[in-house]
PDB file of C-alpha atoms and ligand atoms in Angstrom:
ATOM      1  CA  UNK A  65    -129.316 135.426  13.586  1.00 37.00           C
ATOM      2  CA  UNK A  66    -128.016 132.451  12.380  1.00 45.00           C
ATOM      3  CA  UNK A  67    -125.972 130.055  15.092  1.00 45.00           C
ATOM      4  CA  UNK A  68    -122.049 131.068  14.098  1.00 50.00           C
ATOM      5  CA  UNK A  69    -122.380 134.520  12.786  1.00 58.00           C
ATOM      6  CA  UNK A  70    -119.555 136.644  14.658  1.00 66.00           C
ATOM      7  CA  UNK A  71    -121.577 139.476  15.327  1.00 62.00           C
ATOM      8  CA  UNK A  72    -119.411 140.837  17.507  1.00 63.00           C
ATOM      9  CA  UNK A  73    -116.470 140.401  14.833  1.00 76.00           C
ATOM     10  CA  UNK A  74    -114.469 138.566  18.054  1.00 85.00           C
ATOM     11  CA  UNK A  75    -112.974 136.129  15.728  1.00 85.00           C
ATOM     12  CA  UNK A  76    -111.911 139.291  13.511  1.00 87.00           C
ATOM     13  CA  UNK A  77    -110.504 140.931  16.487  1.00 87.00           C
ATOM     14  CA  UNK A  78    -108.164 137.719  17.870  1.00 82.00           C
ATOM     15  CA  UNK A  79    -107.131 137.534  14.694  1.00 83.00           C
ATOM     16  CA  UNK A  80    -106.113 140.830  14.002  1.00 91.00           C
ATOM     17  CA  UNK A  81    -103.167 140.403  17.115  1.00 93.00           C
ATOM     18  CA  UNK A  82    -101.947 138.037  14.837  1.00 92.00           C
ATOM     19  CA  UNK A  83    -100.916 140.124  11.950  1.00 95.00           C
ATOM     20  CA  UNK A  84     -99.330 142.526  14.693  1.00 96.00           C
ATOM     21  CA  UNK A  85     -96.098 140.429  14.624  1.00 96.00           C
ATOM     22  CA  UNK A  86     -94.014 141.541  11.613  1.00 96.00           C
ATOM     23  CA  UNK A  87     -91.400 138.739  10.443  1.00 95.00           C
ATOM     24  CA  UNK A  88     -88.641 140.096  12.293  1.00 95.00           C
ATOM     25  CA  UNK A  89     -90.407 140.492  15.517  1.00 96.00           C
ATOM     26  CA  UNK A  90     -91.674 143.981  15.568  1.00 98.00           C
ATOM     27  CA  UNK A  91     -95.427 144.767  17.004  1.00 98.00           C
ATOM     28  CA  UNK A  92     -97.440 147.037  14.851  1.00 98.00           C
ATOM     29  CA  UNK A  93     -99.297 149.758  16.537  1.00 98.00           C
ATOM     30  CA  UNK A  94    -102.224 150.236  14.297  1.00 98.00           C
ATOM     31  CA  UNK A  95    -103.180 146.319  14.041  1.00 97.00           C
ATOM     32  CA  UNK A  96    -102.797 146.475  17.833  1.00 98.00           C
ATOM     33  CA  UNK A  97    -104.731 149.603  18.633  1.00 98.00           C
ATOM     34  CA  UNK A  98    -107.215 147.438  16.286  1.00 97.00           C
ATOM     35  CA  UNK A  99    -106.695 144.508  18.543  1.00 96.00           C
ATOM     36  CA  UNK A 100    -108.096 146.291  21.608  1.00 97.00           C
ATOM     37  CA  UNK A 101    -110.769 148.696  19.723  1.00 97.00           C
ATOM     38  CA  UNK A 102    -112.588 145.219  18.828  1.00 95.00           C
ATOM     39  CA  UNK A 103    -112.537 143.976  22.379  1.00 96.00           C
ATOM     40  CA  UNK A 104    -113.560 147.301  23.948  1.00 96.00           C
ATOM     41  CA  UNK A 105    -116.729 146.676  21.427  1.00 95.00           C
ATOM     42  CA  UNK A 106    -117.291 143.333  23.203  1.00 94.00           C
ATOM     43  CA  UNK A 107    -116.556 144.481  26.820  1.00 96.00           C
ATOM     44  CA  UNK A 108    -119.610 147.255  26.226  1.00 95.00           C
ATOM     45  CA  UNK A 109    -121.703 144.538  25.527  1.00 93.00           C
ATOM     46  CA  UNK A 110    -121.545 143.484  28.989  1.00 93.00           C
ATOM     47  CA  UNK A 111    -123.125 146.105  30.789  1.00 91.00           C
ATOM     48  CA  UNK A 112    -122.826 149.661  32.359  1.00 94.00           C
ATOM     49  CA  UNK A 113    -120.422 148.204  35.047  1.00 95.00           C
ATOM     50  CA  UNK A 114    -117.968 147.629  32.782  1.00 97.00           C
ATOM     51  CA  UNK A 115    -117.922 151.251  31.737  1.00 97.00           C
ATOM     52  CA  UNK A 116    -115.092 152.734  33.438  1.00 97.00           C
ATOM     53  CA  UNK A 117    -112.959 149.764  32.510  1.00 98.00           C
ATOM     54  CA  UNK A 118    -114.001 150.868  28.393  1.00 98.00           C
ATOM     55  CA  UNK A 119    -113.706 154.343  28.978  1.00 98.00           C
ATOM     56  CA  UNK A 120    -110.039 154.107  30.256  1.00 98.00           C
ATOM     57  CA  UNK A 121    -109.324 151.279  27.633  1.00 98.00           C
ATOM     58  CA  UNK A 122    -110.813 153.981  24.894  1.00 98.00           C
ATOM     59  CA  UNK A 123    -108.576 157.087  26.234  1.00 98.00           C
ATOM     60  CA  UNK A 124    -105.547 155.235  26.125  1.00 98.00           C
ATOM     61  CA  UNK A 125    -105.924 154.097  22.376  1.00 98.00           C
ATOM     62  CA  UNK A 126    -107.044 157.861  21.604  1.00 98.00           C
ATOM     63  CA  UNK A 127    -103.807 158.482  22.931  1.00 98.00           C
ATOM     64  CA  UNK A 128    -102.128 156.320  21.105  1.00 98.00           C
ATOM     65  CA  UNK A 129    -104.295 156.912  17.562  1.00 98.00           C
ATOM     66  CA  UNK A 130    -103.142 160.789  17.990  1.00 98.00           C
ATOM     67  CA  UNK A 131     -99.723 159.883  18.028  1.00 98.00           C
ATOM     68  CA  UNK A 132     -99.986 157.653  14.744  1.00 98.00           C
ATOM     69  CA  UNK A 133    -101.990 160.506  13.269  1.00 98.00           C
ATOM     70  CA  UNK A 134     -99.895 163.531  14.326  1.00 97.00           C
ATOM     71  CA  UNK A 135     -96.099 165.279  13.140  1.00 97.00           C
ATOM     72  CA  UNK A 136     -94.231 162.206  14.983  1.00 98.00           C
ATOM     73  CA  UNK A 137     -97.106 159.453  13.154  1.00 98.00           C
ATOM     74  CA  UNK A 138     -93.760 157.668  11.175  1.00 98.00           C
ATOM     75  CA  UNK A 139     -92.064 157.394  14.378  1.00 98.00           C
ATOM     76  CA  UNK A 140     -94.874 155.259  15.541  1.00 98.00           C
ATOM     77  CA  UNK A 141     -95.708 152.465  13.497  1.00 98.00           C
ATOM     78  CA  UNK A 142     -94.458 149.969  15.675  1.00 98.00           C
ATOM     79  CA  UNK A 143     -93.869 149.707  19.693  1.00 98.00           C
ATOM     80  CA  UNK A 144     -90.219 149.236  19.077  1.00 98.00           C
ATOM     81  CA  UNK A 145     -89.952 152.589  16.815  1.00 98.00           C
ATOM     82  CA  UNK A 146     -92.544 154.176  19.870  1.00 98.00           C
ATOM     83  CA  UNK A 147     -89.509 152.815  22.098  1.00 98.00           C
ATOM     84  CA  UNK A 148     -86.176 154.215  20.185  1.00 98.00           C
ATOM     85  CA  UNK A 149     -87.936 157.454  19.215  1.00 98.00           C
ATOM     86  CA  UNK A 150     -89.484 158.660  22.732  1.00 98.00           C
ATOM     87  CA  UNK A 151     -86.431 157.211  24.612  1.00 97.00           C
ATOM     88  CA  UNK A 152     -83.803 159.250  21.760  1.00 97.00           C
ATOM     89  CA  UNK A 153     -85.979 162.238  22.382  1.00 96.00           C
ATOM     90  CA  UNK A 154     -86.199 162.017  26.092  1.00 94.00           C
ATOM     91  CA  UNK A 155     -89.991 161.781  25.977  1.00 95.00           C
ATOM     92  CA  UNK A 156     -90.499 159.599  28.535  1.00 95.00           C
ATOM     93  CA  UNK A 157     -90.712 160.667  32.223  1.00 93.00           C
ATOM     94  CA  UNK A 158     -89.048 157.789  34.579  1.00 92.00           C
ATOM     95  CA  UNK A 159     -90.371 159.525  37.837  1.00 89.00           C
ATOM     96  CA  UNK A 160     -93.588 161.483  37.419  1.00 83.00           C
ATOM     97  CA  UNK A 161     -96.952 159.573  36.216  1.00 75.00           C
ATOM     98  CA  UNK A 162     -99.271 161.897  34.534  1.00 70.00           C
ATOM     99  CA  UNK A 163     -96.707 164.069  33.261  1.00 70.00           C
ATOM    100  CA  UNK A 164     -97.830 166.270  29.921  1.00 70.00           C
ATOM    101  CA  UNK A 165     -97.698 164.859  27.317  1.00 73.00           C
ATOM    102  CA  UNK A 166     -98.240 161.435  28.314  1.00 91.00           C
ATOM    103  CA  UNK A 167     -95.919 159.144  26.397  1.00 96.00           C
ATOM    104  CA  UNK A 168     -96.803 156.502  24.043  1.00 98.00           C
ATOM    105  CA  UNK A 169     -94.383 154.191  25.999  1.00 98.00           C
ATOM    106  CA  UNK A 170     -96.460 154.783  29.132  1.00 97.00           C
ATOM    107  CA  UNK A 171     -99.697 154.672  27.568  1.00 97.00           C
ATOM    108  CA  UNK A 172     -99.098 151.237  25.873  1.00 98.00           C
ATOM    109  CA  UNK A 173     -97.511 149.369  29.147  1.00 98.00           C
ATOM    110  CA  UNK A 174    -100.764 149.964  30.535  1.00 98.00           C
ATOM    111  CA  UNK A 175    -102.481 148.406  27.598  1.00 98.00           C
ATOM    112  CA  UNK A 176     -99.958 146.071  27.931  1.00 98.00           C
ATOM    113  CA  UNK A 177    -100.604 144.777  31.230  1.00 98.00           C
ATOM    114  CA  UNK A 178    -103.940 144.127  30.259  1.00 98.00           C
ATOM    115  CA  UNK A 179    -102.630 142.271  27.397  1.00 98.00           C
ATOM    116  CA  UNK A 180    -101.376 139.965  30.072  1.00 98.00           C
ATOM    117  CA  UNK A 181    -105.014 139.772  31.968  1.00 98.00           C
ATOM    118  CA  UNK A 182    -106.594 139.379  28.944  1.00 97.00           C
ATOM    119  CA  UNK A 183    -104.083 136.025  28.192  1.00 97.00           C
ATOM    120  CA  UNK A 184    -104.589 134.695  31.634  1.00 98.00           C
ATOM    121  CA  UNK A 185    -108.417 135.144  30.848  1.00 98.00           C
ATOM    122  CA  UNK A 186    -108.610 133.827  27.718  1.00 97.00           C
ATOM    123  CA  UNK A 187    -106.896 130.704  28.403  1.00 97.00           C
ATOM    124  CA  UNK A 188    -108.954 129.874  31.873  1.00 97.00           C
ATOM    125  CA  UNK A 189    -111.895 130.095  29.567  1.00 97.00           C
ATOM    126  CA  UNK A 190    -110.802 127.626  27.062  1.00 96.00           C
ATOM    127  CA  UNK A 191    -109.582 124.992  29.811  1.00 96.00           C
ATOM    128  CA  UNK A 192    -111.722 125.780  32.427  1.00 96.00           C
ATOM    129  CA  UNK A 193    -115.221 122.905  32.562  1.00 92.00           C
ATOM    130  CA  UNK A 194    -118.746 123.723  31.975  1.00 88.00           C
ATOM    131  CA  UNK A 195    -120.065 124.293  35.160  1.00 88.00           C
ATOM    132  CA  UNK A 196    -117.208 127.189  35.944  1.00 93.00           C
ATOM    133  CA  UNK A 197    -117.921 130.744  36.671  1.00 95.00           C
ATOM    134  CA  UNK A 198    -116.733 133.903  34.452  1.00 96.00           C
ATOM    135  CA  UNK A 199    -116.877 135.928  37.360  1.00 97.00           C
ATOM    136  CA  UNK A 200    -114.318 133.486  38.790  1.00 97.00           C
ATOM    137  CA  UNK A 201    -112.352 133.110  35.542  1.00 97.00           C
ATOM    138  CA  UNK A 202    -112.195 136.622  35.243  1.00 98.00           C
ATOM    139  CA  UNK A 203    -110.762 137.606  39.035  1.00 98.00           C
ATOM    140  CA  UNK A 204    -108.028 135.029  39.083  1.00 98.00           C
ATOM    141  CA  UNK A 205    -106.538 136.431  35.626  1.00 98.00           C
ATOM    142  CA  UNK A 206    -107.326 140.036  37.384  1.00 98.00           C
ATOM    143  CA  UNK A 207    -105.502 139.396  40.444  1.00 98.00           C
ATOM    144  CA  UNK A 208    -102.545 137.841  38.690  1.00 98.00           C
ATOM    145  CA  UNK A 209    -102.373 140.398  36.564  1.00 98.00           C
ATOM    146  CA  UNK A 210    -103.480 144.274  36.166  1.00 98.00           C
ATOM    147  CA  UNK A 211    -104.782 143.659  40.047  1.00 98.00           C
ATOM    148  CA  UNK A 212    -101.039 144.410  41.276  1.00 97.00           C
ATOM    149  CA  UNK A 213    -100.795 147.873  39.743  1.00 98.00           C
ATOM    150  CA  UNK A 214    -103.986 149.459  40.510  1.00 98.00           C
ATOM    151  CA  UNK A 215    -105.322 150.789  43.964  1.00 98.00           C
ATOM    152  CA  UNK A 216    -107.871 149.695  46.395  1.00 98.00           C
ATOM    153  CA  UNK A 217    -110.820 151.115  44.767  1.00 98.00           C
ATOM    154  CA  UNK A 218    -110.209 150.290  41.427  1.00 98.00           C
ATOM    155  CA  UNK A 219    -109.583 146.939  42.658  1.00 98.00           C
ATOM    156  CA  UNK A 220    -112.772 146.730  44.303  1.00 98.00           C
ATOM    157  CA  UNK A 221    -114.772 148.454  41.618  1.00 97.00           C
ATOM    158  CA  UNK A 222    -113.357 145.807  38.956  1.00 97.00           C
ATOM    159  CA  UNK A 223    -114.210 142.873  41.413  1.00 97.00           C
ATOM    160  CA  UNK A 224    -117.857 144.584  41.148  1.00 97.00           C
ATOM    161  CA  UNK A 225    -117.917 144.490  38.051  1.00 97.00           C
ATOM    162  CA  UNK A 226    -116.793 141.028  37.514  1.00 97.00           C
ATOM    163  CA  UNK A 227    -119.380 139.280  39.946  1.00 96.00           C
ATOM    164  CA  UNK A 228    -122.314 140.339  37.135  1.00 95.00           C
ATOM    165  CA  UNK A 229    -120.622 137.805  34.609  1.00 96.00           C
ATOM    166  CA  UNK A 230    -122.709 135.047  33.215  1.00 93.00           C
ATOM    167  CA  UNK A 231    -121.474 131.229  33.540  1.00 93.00           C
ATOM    168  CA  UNK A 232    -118.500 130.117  31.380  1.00 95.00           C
ATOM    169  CA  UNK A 233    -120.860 128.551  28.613  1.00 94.00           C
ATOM    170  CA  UNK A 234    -123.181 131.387  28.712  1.00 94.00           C
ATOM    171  CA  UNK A 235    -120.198 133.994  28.137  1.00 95.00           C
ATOM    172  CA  UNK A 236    -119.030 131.287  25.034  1.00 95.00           C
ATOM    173  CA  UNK A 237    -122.671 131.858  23.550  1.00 93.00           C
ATOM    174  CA  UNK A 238    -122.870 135.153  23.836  1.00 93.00           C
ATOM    175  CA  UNK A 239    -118.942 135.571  22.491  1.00 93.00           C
ATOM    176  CA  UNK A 240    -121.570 134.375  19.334  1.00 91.00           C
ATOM    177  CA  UNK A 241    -118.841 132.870  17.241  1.00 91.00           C
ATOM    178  CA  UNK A 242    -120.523 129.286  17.160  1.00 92.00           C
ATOM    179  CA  UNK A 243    -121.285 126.586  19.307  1.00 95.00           C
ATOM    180  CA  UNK A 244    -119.596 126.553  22.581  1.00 94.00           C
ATOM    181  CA  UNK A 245    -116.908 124.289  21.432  1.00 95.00           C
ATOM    182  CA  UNK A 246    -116.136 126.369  18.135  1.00 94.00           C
ATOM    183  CA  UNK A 247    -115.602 129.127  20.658  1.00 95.00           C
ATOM    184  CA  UNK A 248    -113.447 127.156  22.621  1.00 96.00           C
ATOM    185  CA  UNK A 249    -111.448 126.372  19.391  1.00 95.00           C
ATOM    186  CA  UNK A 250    -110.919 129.553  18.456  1.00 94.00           C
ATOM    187  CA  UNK A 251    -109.416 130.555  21.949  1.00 95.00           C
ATOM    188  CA  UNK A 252    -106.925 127.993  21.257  1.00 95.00           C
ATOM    189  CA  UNK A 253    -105.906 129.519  17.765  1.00 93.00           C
ATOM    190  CA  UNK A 254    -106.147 133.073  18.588  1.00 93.00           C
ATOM    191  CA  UNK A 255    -104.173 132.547  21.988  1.00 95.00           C
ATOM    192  CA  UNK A 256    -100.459 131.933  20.900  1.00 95.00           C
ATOM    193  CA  UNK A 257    -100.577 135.042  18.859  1.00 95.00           C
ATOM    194  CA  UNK A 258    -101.816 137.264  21.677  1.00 96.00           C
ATOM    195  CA  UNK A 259     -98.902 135.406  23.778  1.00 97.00           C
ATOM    196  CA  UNK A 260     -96.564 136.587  20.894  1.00 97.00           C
ATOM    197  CA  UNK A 261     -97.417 139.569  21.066  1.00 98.00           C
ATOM    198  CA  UNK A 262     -97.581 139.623  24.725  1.00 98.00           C
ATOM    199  CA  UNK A 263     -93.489 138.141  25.267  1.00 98.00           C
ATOM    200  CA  UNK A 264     -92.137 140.414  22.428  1.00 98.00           C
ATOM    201  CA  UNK A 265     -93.393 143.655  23.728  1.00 98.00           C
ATOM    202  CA  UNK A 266     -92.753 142.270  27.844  1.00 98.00           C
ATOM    203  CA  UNK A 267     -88.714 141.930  26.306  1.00 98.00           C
ATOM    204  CA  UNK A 268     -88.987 145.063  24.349  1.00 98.00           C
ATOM    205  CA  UNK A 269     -89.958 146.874  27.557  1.00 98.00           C
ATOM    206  CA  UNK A 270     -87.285 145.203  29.729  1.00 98.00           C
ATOM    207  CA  UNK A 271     -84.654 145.647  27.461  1.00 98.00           C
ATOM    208  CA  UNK A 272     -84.744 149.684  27.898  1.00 98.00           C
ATOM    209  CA  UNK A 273     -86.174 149.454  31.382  1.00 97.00           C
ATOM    210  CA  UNK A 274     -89.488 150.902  30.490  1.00 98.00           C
ATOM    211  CA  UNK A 275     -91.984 148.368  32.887  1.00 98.00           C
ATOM    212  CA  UNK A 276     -92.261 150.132  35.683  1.00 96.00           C
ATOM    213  CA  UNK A 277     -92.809 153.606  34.202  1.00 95.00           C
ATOM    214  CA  UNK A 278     -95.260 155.484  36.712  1.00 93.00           C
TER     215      UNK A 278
HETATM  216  C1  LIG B 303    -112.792 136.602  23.369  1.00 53.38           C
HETATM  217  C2  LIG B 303    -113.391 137.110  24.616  1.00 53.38           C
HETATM  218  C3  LIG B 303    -112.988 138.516  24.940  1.00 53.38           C
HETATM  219  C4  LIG B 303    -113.137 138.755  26.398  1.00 53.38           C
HETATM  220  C5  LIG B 303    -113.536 140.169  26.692  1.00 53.38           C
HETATM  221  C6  LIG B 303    -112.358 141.074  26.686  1.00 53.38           C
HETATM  222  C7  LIG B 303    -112.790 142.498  26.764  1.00 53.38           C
HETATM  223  C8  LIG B 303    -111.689 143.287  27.391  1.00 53.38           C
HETATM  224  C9  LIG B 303    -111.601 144.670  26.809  1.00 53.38           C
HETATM  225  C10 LIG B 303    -110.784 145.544  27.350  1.00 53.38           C
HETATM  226  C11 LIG B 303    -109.993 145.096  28.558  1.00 53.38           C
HETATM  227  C12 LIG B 303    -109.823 146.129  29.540  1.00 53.38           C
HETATM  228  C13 LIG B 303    -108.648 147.005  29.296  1.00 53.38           C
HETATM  229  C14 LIG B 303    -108.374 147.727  30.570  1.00 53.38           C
HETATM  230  C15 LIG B 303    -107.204 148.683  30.429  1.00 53.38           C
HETATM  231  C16 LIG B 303    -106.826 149.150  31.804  1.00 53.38           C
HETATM  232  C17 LIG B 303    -105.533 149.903  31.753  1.00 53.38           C
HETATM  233  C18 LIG B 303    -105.187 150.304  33.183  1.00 53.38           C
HETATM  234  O1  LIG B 303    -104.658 149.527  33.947  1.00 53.38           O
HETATM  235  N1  LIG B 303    -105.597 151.518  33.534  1.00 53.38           N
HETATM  236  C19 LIG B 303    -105.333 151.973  34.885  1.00 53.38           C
HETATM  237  C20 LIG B 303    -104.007 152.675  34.948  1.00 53.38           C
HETATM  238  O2  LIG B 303    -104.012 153.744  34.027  1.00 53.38           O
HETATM  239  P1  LIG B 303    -103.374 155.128  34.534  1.00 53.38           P
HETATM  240  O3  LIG B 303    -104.302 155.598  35.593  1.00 53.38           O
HETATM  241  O4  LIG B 303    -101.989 154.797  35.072  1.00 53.38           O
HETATM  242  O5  LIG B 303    -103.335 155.994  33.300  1.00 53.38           O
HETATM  243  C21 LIG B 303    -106.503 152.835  35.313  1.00 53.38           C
HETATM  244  O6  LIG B 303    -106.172 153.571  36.435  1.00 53.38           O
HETATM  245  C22 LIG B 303    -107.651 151.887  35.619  1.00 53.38           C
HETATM  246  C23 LIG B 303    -108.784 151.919  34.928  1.00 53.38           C
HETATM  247  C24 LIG B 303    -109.920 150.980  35.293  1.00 53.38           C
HETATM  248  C25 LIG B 303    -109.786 149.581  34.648  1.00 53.38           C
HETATM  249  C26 LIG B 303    -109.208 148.626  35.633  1.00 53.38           C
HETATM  250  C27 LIG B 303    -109.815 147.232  35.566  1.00 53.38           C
HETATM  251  C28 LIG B 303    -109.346 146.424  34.358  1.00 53.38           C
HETATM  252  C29 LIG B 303    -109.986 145.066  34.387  1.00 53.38           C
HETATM  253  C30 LIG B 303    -109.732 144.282  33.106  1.00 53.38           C
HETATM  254  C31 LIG B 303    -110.825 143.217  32.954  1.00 53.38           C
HETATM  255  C32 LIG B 303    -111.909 143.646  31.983  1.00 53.38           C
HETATM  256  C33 LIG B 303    -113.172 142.831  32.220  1.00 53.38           C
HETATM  257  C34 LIG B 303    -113.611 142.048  31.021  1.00 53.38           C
HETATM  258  C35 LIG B 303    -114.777 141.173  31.344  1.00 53.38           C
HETATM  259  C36 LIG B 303    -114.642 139.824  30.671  1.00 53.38           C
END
């Protein structure tokens, strides 16, 4: 395959978090739930210890593709319609995780929190020299992030996982979107819209309260 070709349509995918953002500010669920769909492809590229992490990712946007397919589907085509029509409808549970159904608001803090890894990530990648490790890369982001909300052995089972990743300009080559420096390019465009998209739904949640839903 020729050097450049995006085979793994990543370029596609950091674009698409782009055209979440509406002009006034609102996210768009079904460019986001797009967003992640086309990572999850890249993340089972990695390997079988990265499978629990995709499975997870995968239920969640199920969750979140059944809502924007079912009665309620109008009610979410964006996170801030998800927000005023669960909250309206008292449809989101404040004390119990797990409760039945699980909300949409619930369902897409977690994804949203990962949002936040996957930022921290991104950008150690593109700044990061040569000789640095992924593995590295990836648990500083992790323990910044996502690290602070899950338990001990999920913790340790993503640490795992992470110590299989290649060096930083192996994982830019096999990203396959070009030479290592056209990948590191296209980090730098694709990362202010996934911080966009990041700070508008981290205000939408704080604004009704919603980011430490259980
Ligand atoms: C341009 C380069 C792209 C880089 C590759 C990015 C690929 C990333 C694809 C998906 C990211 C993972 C999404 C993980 C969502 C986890 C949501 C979550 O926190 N779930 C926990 C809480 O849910 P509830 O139990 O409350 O319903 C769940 O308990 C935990 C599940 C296990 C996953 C935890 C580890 C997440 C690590 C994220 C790093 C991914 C590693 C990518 C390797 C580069």
């Amino acid at each position: 395959m020729a050097d450049g070709d995006d085979v793994n349509g990543l370029r596609k995918v950091l674009v698409t978090f782009k055209s979440c953002l509406t002009d006034n500010q609102e996210v768009l669920m079904d460019p986001y739930l797009e967003g992640w769909k086309g990572l999850v492809r890249f993340l089972n590229t990695m390997g079988a210890m990265f499978s629990f992490i995709s499975k997870d990712a995968v239920a969640k946007i199920q969750i979140m593709e059944n809502f924007r397919s079912g009665e309620q589907k109008e009610n979410y085509i964006t996170l801030q319609s998800m927000v005023g029509y669960e909250l309206s409808n008292s449809l989101v549970d404040f004390t119990q995780p797990y409760s039945c159904p699980t909300s949409g608001c619930r369902t897409i803090l977690r994804l949203h929190r990962a949002l936040h890894w996957l930022q921290l990530f991104l950008e150690g990648l593109r700044t990061s020299d040569a000789d640095s490790r992924t593995s590295v890369l990836c648990t500083d982001s992790y323990n910044a992030s996502l690290a602070n909300y899950h338990p001990w052995i999920i913790r340790k089972a993503a640490s795992m996982a992470f110590y299989t990743l290649p060096t930083r300009d192996t994982f830019l080559k096999n990203m396959n979107v070009g030479t290592n420096e056209e990948a590191v390019a296209m980090l730098g465009e694709a990362l202010p819209h996934i911080s966009q998209v990041y700070e508008v739904t981290e205000s939408l949640y704080a604004q009704h309260k919603l980011l430490d839903l259980p």
